[in-house]
């Protein structure tokens, strides 16, 4: 299959909509990461998403909507709290989980009785959904297990020849996938942290952070969000989180670089690196780091890095989302060098 690339000029809306109406898969930009979109109500279209990604069948897809009226066609019940959160955070990087209506195929939701829904903050994609008139099921547009794509180039590398169209909307603003929450009693539970932070949500409601956010999920045990079970965000390079002061980090990296292996590093710009280490694009704010993380993990592979050492993030604000992705990319390996106060 030939893969076409088009930009986000609105004149391309109809071409993209035509593919989607015809049951095809189209990669679309969102404010978080690129999505691999298809008609959520069309089982054969949804199967094409799973095939293109190599995604396990029990991992449910998020439904993307362009207006609140679509939500009421998808969700069996919409708590008042969801309407409040939608008012404040939609369009934006917040996915809410609801009991699903029977009209949503089981395949779309990985066989679960629930459905995750979000309204992306992206003009082209919102208009595209509106034009189609059906919700778009869209997981991140990467090959299953690889870092999520934050540019059309990343998507092309994973999906060339597998899907007919990629819409190139440039680099994604957030760079990490949406915050996923479910409703629980009077409160909510964060299943996957993202750019809508627990702190922001707690201005509206009591927030619990699911244990799976910062720890490995036992295989075989039931989990609230099936995506937590799977290996994620992993480049070929071995990723390690590192905790320690600048001096200890320098000494540690000097030793690693001395072995002659290519070493990538993601850390604050003020931290000096020894000769032989490659400073990968990162930044000094959580926002910059979130926007660059996945691109830099992909870059590490392009450059042939054997290992990537990453400064361990905190659990506050957006850093919780960085930490959650990095823990998985690093298969939970943390090296404590000591010396931090
Ligand atoms: O920002 C995003 O959310 C991006 C863009 C494209 O919108 N999408 C995305 O989709 O990250 P995906 O499929 O890569 O991740 C969706 C996560 C998975 O961990 C999945 O298990 C969880 O959301 N999820 C989806 N529906 C769910 C449900 N009904 N119950 C529990 N977890 C659900
Ligand atoms: Mg994904």
Tab-separated table of C-alpha atoms and ligand atoms in Angstrom:
chain	number	residue	atom	x	y	z
A	1	UNK	CA	0.000	0.000	0.000
A	2	UNK	CA	1.257	3.473	-0.850
A	3	UNK	CA	1.225	5.889	2.090
A	4	UNK	CA	0.256	9.450	1.197
A	5	UNK	CA	1.332	12.453	3.294
A	6	UNK	CA	-0.851	15.585	3.360
A	7	UNK	CA	-0.593	18.708	5.503
A	8	UNK	CA	-3.348	20.178	7.693
A	9	UNK	CA	-4.731	22.624	5.103
A	10	UNK	CA	-8.491	22.383	5.496
A	11	UNK	CA	-8.751	21.545	1.784
A	12	UNK	CA	-7.405	18.097	2.757
A	13	UNK	CA	-10.272	17.413	5.172
A	14	UNK	CA	-12.452	15.808	2.527
A	15	UNK	CA	-9.743	13.455	1.304
A	16	UNK	CA	-9.052	12.278	4.864
A	17	UNK	CA	-12.778	11.953	5.614
A	18	UNK	CA	-13.274	9.891	2.441
A	19	UNK	CA	-10.681	7.334	3.573
A	20	UNK	CA	-12.269	7.158	7.028
A	21	UNK	CA	-15.801	6.753	5.632
A	22	UNK	CA	-14.435	3.989	3.415
A	23	UNK	CA	-13.265	2.055	6.485
A	24	UNK	CA	-9.575	2.945	6.153
A	25	UNK	CA	-7.038	4.001	8.770
A	26	UNK	CA	-5.606	7.545	8.728
A	27	UNK	CA	-2.877	8.878	11.040
A	28	UNK	CA	-3.892	12.240	12.470
A	29	UNK	CA	-2.139	14.828	14.615
A	30	UNK	CA	-3.441	15.711	18.070
A	31	UNK	CA	-2.043	17.971	20.782
A	32	UNK	CA	-0.663	14.923	22.631
A	33	UNK	CA	0.762	12.438	20.097
A	34	UNK	CA	-0.255	11.265	16.609
A	35	UNK	CA	-3.229	8.899	16.535
A	36	UNK	CA	-4.006	5.998	14.221
A	37	UNK	CA	-7.646	6.777	13.486
A	38	UNK	CA	-10.560	4.796	12.079
A	39	UNK	CA	-14.341	4.737	12.414
A	40	UNK	CA	-14.905	3.486	15.975
A	41	UNK	CA	-18.275	1.980	14.981
A	42	UNK	CA	-16.896	-0.074	12.072
A	43	UNK	CA	-15.454	-3.378	13.284
A	44	UNK	CA	-13.436	-4.074	10.152
A	45	UNK	CA	-11.897	-0.570	10.229
A	46	UNK	CA	-10.997	-1.023	13.896
A	47	UNK	CA	-9.357	-4.380	13.140
A	48	UNK	CA	-7.113	-2.584	10.644
A	49	UNK	CA	-5.825	-0.348	13.468
A	50	UNK	CA	-4.866	-3.366	15.582
A	51	UNK	CA	-3.196	-4.990	12.562
A	52	UNK	CA	-1.218	-1.866	11.554
A	53	UNK	CA	0.115	-1.405	15.103
A	54	UNK	CA	0.547	-5.052	16.019
A	55	UNK	CA	-1.526	-4.258	19.106
A	56	UNK	CA	-2.893	-6.930	21.482
A	57	UNK	CA	-6.667	-7.353	20.940
A	58	UNK	CA	-7.526	-6.814	24.611
A	59	UNK	CA	-6.026	-3.301	24.741
A	60	UNK	CA	-8.962	-0.891	24.254
A	61	UNK	CA	-8.891	2.176	21.986
A	62	UNK	CA	-9.779	5.741	22.968
A	63	UNK	CA	-12.711	7.304	21.112
A	64	UNK	CA	-12.151	10.849	19.852
A	65	UNK	CA	-15.129	13.156	19.605
A	66	UNK	CA	-15.676	16.681	18.269
A	67	UNK	CA	-18.594	17.760	20.464
A	68	UNK	CA	-20.369	16.790	23.682
A	69	UNK	CA	-23.418	15.440	21.836
A	70	UNK	CA	-21.237	12.596	20.522
A	71	UNK	CA	-20.401	11.609	24.106
A	72	UNK	CA	-24.047	10.856	24.884
A	73	UNK	CA	-24.170	8.465	21.878
A	74	UNK	CA	-21.173	6.551	23.236
A	75	UNK	CA	-21.544	6.518	27.023
A	76	UNK	CA	-24.401	4.712	28.753
A	77	UNK	CA	-24.149	7.099	31.738
A	78	UNK	CA	-22.353	10.435	32.028
A	79	UNK	CA	-21.790	11.551	35.635
A	80	UNK	CA	-22.319	15.241	36.407
A	81	UNK	CA	-18.656	15.405	37.371
A	82	UNK	CA	-17.664	14.320	33.852
A	83	UNK	CA	-19.599	17.252	32.428
A	84	UNK	CA	-17.775	19.605	34.786
A	85	UNK	CA	-14.394	18.156	33.822
A	86	UNK	CA	-15.310	18.275	30.132
A	87	UNK	CA	-16.215	21.934	30.496
A	88	UNK	CA	-12.798	22.718	31.973
A	89	UNK	CA	-10.472	20.356	30.161
A	90	UNK	CA	-12.034	19.622	26.736
A	91	UNK	CA	-10.901	19.986	24.106
A	92	UNK	CA	-7.682	18.784	25.707
A	93	UNK	CA	-5.529	15.891	26.920
A	94	UNK	CA	-8.022	14.216	29.273
A	95	UNK	CA	-9.567	10.797	28.575
A	96	UNK	CA	-12.547	9.793	30.724
A	97	UNK	CA	-13.833	6.241	31.034
A	98	UNK	CA	-17.568	5.544	30.946
A	99	UNK	CA	-19.823	2.493	30.764
A	100	UNK	CA	-20.258	1.983	27.010
A	101	UNK	CA	-23.417	1.821	24.932
A	102	UNK	CA	-24.116	-1.429	23.082
A	103	UNK	CA	-23.675	0.396	19.780
A	104	UNK	CA	-19.907	0.561	20.410
A	105	UNK	CA	-18.372	-2.681	19.112
A	106	UNK	CA	-16.625	-4.938	21.636
A	107	UNK	CA	-13.523	-4.979	19.370
A	108	UNK	CA	-13.091	-1.212	19.794
A	109	UNK	CA	-13.008	-1.514	23.579
A	110	UNK	CA	-10.898	-4.649	23.893
A	111	UNK	CA	-13.948	-6.560	25.123
A	112	UNK	CA	-14.436	-4.262	28.160
A	113	UNK	CA	-17.875	-2.959	29.194
A	114	UNK	CA	-16.376	0.549	29.309
A	115	UNK	CA	-15.117	3.100	26.804
A	116	UNK	CA	-12.477	5.849	27.020
A	117	UNK	CA	-13.428	9.155	25.382
A	118	UNK	CA	-11.623	12.404	24.712
A	119	UNK	CA	-11.972	15.563	22.645
A	120	UNK	CA	-8.564	16.426	21.154
A	121	UNK	CA	-7.365	20.030	21.072
A	122	UNK	CA	-6.458	20.161	17.408
A	123	UNK	CA	-8.378	22.175	14.802
A	124	UNK	CA	-7.838	19.883	11.824
A	125	UNK	CA	-8.637	16.696	13.703
A	126	UNK	CA	-11.705	18.178	15.423
A	127	UNK	CA	-13.051	19.300	12.050
A	128	UNK	CA	-12.290	15.912	10.580
A	129	UNK	CA	-14.320	14.136	13.278
A	130	UNK	CA	-17.131	16.621	12.795
A	131	UNK	CA	-17.126	16.039	9.038
A	132	UNK	CA	-17.158	12.254	9.466
A	133	UNK	CA	-20.006	12.412	11.975
A	134	UNK	CA	-18.721	9.304	13.814
A	135	UNK	CA	-16.198	9.013	16.663
A	136	UNK	CA	-12.656	8.121	15.658
A	137	UNK	CA	-11.002	5.299	17.561
A	138	UNK	CA	-7.324	6.204	17.754
A	139	UNK	CA	-4.437	4.704	19.688
A	140	UNK	CA	-1.016	6.331	19.422
A	141	UNK	CA	0.250	5.861	15.837
A	142	UNK	CA	3.405	3.896	16.731
A	143	UNK	CA	4.183	0.240	16.236
A	144	UNK	CA	3.093	-1.417	19.496
A	145	UNK	CA	5.853	-1.169	22.129
A	146	UNK	CA	7.796	1.692	20.488
A	147	UNK	CA	7.772	5.319	21.706
A	148	UNK	CA	4.624	7.208	20.668
A	149	UNK	CA	5.044	9.405	17.568
A	150	UNK	CA	5.216	13.168	18.085
A	151	UNK	CA	5.903	14.053	14.425
A	152	UNK	CA	4.637	12.843	11.052
A	153	UNK	CA	8.147	11.561	10.359
A	154	UNK	CA	7.915	9.213	13.373
A	155	UNK	CA	4.558	7.955	12.080
A	156	UNK	CA	5.955	7.459	8.578
A	157	UNK	CA	8.812	5.342	9.901
A	158	UNK	CA	6.420	3.014	11.721
A	159	UNK	CA	3.444	3.034	9.330
A	160	UNK	CA	4.827	3.493	5.797
A	161	UNK	CA	3.112	0.929	3.559
A	162	UNK	CA	0.647	-0.051	6.305
A	163	UNK	CA	-1.888	2.794	6.076
A	164	UNK	CA	-3.049	4.921	3.118
A	165	UNK	CA	-2.720	8.421	4.633
A	166	UNK	CA	-0.782	10.430	7.226
A	167	UNK	CA	-1.850	13.986	8.031
A	168	UNK	CA	1.262	16.014	8.881
A	169	UNK	CA	0.451	18.594	11.539
A	170	UNK	CA	4.065	19.201	12.611
A	171	UNK	CA	5.305	18.465	16.112
A	172	UNK	CA	2.757	17.666	18.823
A	173	UNK	CA	2.483	20.328	21.491
A	174	UNK	CA	2.274	18.125	24.629
A	175	UNK	CA	4.329	15.156	23.419
A	176	UNK	CA	2.910	12.700	25.996
A	177	UNK	CA	-0.417	10.891	25.714
A	178	UNK	CA	-3.563	12.081	27.485
A	179	UNK	CA	-4.349	11.663	31.173
A	180	UNK	CA	-6.682	8.656	31.536
A	181	UNK	CA	-9.147	8.692	34.441
A	182	UNK	CA	-12.072	6.615	35.638
A	183	UNK	CA	-14.837	7.575	38.062
A	184	UNK	CA	-14.869	5.929	41.465
A	185	UNK	CA	-17.380	6.797	44.209
A	186	UNK	CA	-17.379	10.586	44.452
A	187	UNK	CA	-13.858	10.853	43.085
A	188	UNK	CA	-11.652	9.838	40.217
A	189	UNK	CA	-8.679	7.533	39.755
A	190	UNK	CA	-5.793	8.420	37.448
A	191	UNK	CA	-4.891	5.337	35.403
A	192	UNK	CA	-2.369	7.103	33.191
A	193	UNK	CA	-0.942	10.540	34.070
A	194	UNK	CA	-0.676	13.159	31.320
A	195	UNK	CA	-0.690	16.886	30.638
A	196	UNK	CA	-3.856	17.404	32.679
A	197	UNK	CA	-2.185	16.912	36.042
A	198	UNK	CA	-3.504	15.336	39.251
A	199	UNK	CA	-3.026	18.745	40.902
A	200	UNK	CA	-5.260	20.432	38.310
A	201	UNK	CA	-7.908	17.722	38.629
A	202	UNK	CA	-7.878	17.929	42.415
A	203	UNK	CA	-9.261	21.454	42.186
A	204	UNK	CA	-12.529	19.792	41.168
A	205	UNK	CA	-12.567	16.388	42.805
A	206	UNK	CA	-10.744	13.976	45.081
A	207	UNK	CA	-8.019	12.311	43.026
A	208	UNK	CA	-6.454	8.894	43.602
A	209	UNK	CA	-3.431	7.795	41.643
A	210	UNK	CA	-3.632	4.154	40.600
A	211	UNK	CA	-0.838	1.942	41.930
A	212	UNK	CA	0.015	0.901	38.358
A	213	UNK	CA	1.152	4.441	37.476
A	214	UNK	CA	4.486	4.035	39.237
A	215	UNK	CA	4.862	0.296	39.532
A	216	UNK	CA	4.930	-2.733	37.307
A	217	UNK	CA	1.658	-4.579	36.897
A	218	UNK	CA	1.783	-8.304	37.721
A	219	UNK	CA	1.117	-10.239	34.561
A	220	UNK	CA	-1.982	-12.350	34.967
A	221	UNK	CA	-3.641	-9.970	37.464
A	222	UNK	CA	-6.677	-8.001	36.285
A	223	UNK	CA	-5.894	-4.305	35.701
A	224	UNK	CA	-8.161	-1.299	35.318
A	225	UNK	CA	-6.338	-0.099	32.215
A	226	UNK	CA	-5.112	-2.972	30.029
A	227	UNK	CA	-2.436	-0.751	28.455
A	228	UNK	CA	-0.522	-0.853	31.769
A	229	UNK	CA	0.280	-4.517	31.273
A	230	UNK	CA	2.284	-4.093	28.128
A	231	UNK	CA	5.885	-3.149	27.407
A	232	UNK	CA	5.862	0.446	26.340
A	233	UNK	CA	7.739	3.372	24.886
A	234	UNK	CA	10.910	1.312	24.478
A	235	UNK	CA	13.613	2.173	21.985
A	236	UNK	CA	16.206	-0.525	21.166
A	237	UNK	CA	18.719	1.302	23.361
A	238	UNK	CA	18.616	0.253	27.024
A	239	UNK	CA	17.083	3.071	29.053
A	240	UNK	CA	18.058	3.720	32.700
A	241	UNK	CA	16.751	6.288	35.156
A	242	UNK	CA	19.535	7.816	37.196
A	243	UNK	CA	19.313	9.586	40.529
A	244	UNK	CA	22.265	11.493	41.960
A	245	UNK	CA	24.032	14.859	42.048
A	246	UNK	CA	25.831	16.390	39.053
A	247	UNK	CA	29.327	15.336	40.206
A	248	UNK	CA	28.353	11.696	40.741
A	249	UNK	CA	26.487	11.658	37.444
A	250	UNK	CA	29.589	12.985	35.665
A	251	UNK	CA	31.797	10.303	37.218
A	252	UNK	CA	29.291	7.560	36.485
A	253	UNK	CA	28.904	8.619	32.843
A	254	UNK	CA	32.673	8.981	32.402
A	255	UNK	CA	33.054	5.355	33.343
A	256	UNK	CA	30.265	4.277	30.960
A	257	UNK	CA	31.622	6.386	28.072
A	258	UNK	CA	35.048	4.863	28.721
A	259	UNK	CA	33.791	1.467	27.548
A	260	UNK	CA	33.501	2.863	24.012
A	261	UNK	CA	29.758	2.288	23.743
A	262	UNK	CA	27.599	5.111	22.424
A	263	UNK	CA	25.836	6.659	25.412
A	264	UNK	CA	22.852	9.023	25.176
A	265	UNK	CA	21.902	11.308	28.076
A	266	UNK	CA	18.699	13.193	28.898
A	267	UNK	CA	19.341	15.727	31.651
A	268	UNK	CA	19.231	19.430	32.547
A	269	UNK	CA	21.243	21.680	30.225
A	270	UNK	CA	23.302	22.953	33.196
A	271	UNK	CA	24.741	19.507	33.947
A	272	UNK	CA	28.164	18.971	32.368
A	273	UNK	CA	28.630	15.717	30.469
A	274	UNK	CA	31.909	13.874	29.952
A	275	UNK	CA	33.469	13.520	26.504
A	276	UNK	CA	31.888	10.716	24.500
A	277	UNK	CA	28.327	11.168	25.812
A	278	UNK	CA	25.609	12.393	23.449
A	279	UNK	CA	23.323	15.047	24.914
A	280	UNK	CA	19.870	14.278	23.488
A	281	UNK	CA	17.264	17.082	23.138
A	282	UNK	CA	15.392	17.432	26.458
A	283	UNK	CA	14.986	20.910	28.039
A	284	UNK	CA	14.786	22.398	31.494
A	285	UNK	CA	11.036	22.573	32.094
A	286	UNK	CA	8.668	19.636	32.442
A	287	UNK	CA	6.728	20.934	29.410
A	288	UNK	CA	9.819	20.975	27.184
A	289	UNK	CA	10.865	17.561	28.407
A	290	UNK	CA	7.419	16.095	27.791
A	291	UNK	CA	7.409	17.509	24.261
A	292	UNK	CA	10.846	16.059	23.444
A	293	UNK	CA	11.019	12.777	25.348
A	294	UNK	CA	9.674	10.369	22.721
A	295	UNK	CA	11.543	12.069	19.859
A	296	UNK	CA	14.779	11.796	21.814
A	297	UNK	CA	14.242	8.111	22.594
A	298	UNK	CA	13.752	7.501	18.868
A	299	UNK	CA	16.802	9.636	18.104
A	300	UNK	CA	18.911	7.504	20.450
A	301	UNK	CA	18.192	4.526	18.182
A	302	UNK	CA	18.926	6.472	15.010
A	303	UNK	CA	22.296	7.432	16.464
A	304	UNK	CA	23.011	3.848	17.483
A	305	UNK	CA	23.151	4.489	21.241
A	306	UNK	CA	23.569	1.307	23.283
A	307	UNK	CA	22.165	2.977	26.392
A	308	UNK	CA	20.321	6.138	27.390
A	309	UNK	CA	20.679	7.535	30.916
A	310	UNK	CA	17.896	9.831	32.059
A	311	UNK	CA	17.709	12.136	35.060
A	312	UNK	CA	14.931	10.716	37.268
A	313	UNK	CA	11.863	13.025	37.288
A	314	UNK	CA	9.861	13.913	40.393
A	315	UNK	CA	6.253	12.839	40.928
A	316	UNK	CA	4.874	16.392	40.936
A	317	UNK	CA	2.719	17.967	38.216
A	318	UNK	CA	3.595	16.991	34.658
A	319	UNK	CA	6.723	15.202	35.891
A	320	UNK	CA	4.525	12.342	37.093
A	321	UNK	CA	3.615	11.653	33.444
A	322	UNK	CA	7.285	11.807	32.404
A	323	UNK	CA	8.178	9.465	35.242
A	324	UNK	CA	5.409	7.016	34.302
A	325	UNK	CA	6.587	6.802	30.657
A	326	UNK	CA	10.268	6.652	31.598
A	327	UNK	CA	9.755	3.875	34.139
A	328	UNK	CA	8.258	1.739	31.384
A	329	UNK	CA	10.838	2.742	28.775
A	330	UNK	CA	13.483	1.791	31.366
A	331	UNK	CA	11.738	-1.446	32.359
A	332	UNK	CA	11.768	-0.006	35.924
A	333	UNK	CA	15.584	0.165	36.134
A	334	UNK	CA	16.674	2.976	38.457
A	335	UNK	CA	20.314	3.588	39.320
A	336	UNK	CA	20.754	5.436	42.604
A	337	UNK	CA	24.159	7.137	42.677
A	338	UNK	CA	23.500	8.705	46.069
A	339	UNK	CA	24.479	12.230	46.991
A	340	UNK	CA	21.138	13.985	46.405
A	341	UNK	CA	19.816	15.947	49.314
B	1	LIG	O1	-3.307	11.196	23.947
B	1	LIG	C1	-3.793	10.089	23.736
B	1	LIG	O2	-4.540	9.513	24.547
B	1	LIG	C2	-3.444	9.423	22.396
B	1	LIG	C3	-4.015	10.291	21.266
B	1	LIG	C4	-3.865	9.644	19.927
B	1	LIG	O3	-5.328	10.628	21.552
B	1	LIG	N1	-3.961	8.093	22.353
B	1	LIG	C5	-3.408	7.082	23.068
B	1	LIG	O4	-4.000	5.867	22.860
B	1	LIG	O5	-2.470	7.227	23.800
B	1	LIG	P1	-3.336	4.491	23.308
B	1	LIG	O6	-4.259	3.472	22.744
B	1	LIG	O7	-1.931	4.439	22.867
B	1	LIG	O8	-3.476	4.462	24.849
B	1	LIG	C6	-4.758	4.359	25.433
B	1	LIG	C7	-4.662	3.911	26.864
B	1	LIG	C8	-4.260	2.472	26.967
B	1	LIG	O9	-3.386	2.323	28.082
B	1	LIG	C9	-5.587	1.772	27.225
B	1	LIG	O10	-5.426	0.572	27.929
B	1	LIG	C10	-6.342	2.812	28.016
B	1	LIG	O11	-5.941	4.056	27.466
B	1	LIG	N2	-7.785	2.676	27.842
B	1	LIG	C11	-8.520	2.906	26.738
B	1	LIG	N3	-9.809	2.586	26.929
B	1	LIG	C12	-9.909	2.145	28.208
B	1	LIG	C13	-10.968	1.629	29.035
B	1	LIG	N4	-12.204	1.507	28.568
B	1	LIG	N5	-10.665	1.266	30.294
B	1	LIG	C14	-9.423	1.374	30.769
B	1	LIG	N6	-8.379	1.832	30.050
B	1	LIG	C15	-8.614	2.207	28.790
B	2	LIG	MG1	0.071	4.006	22.917
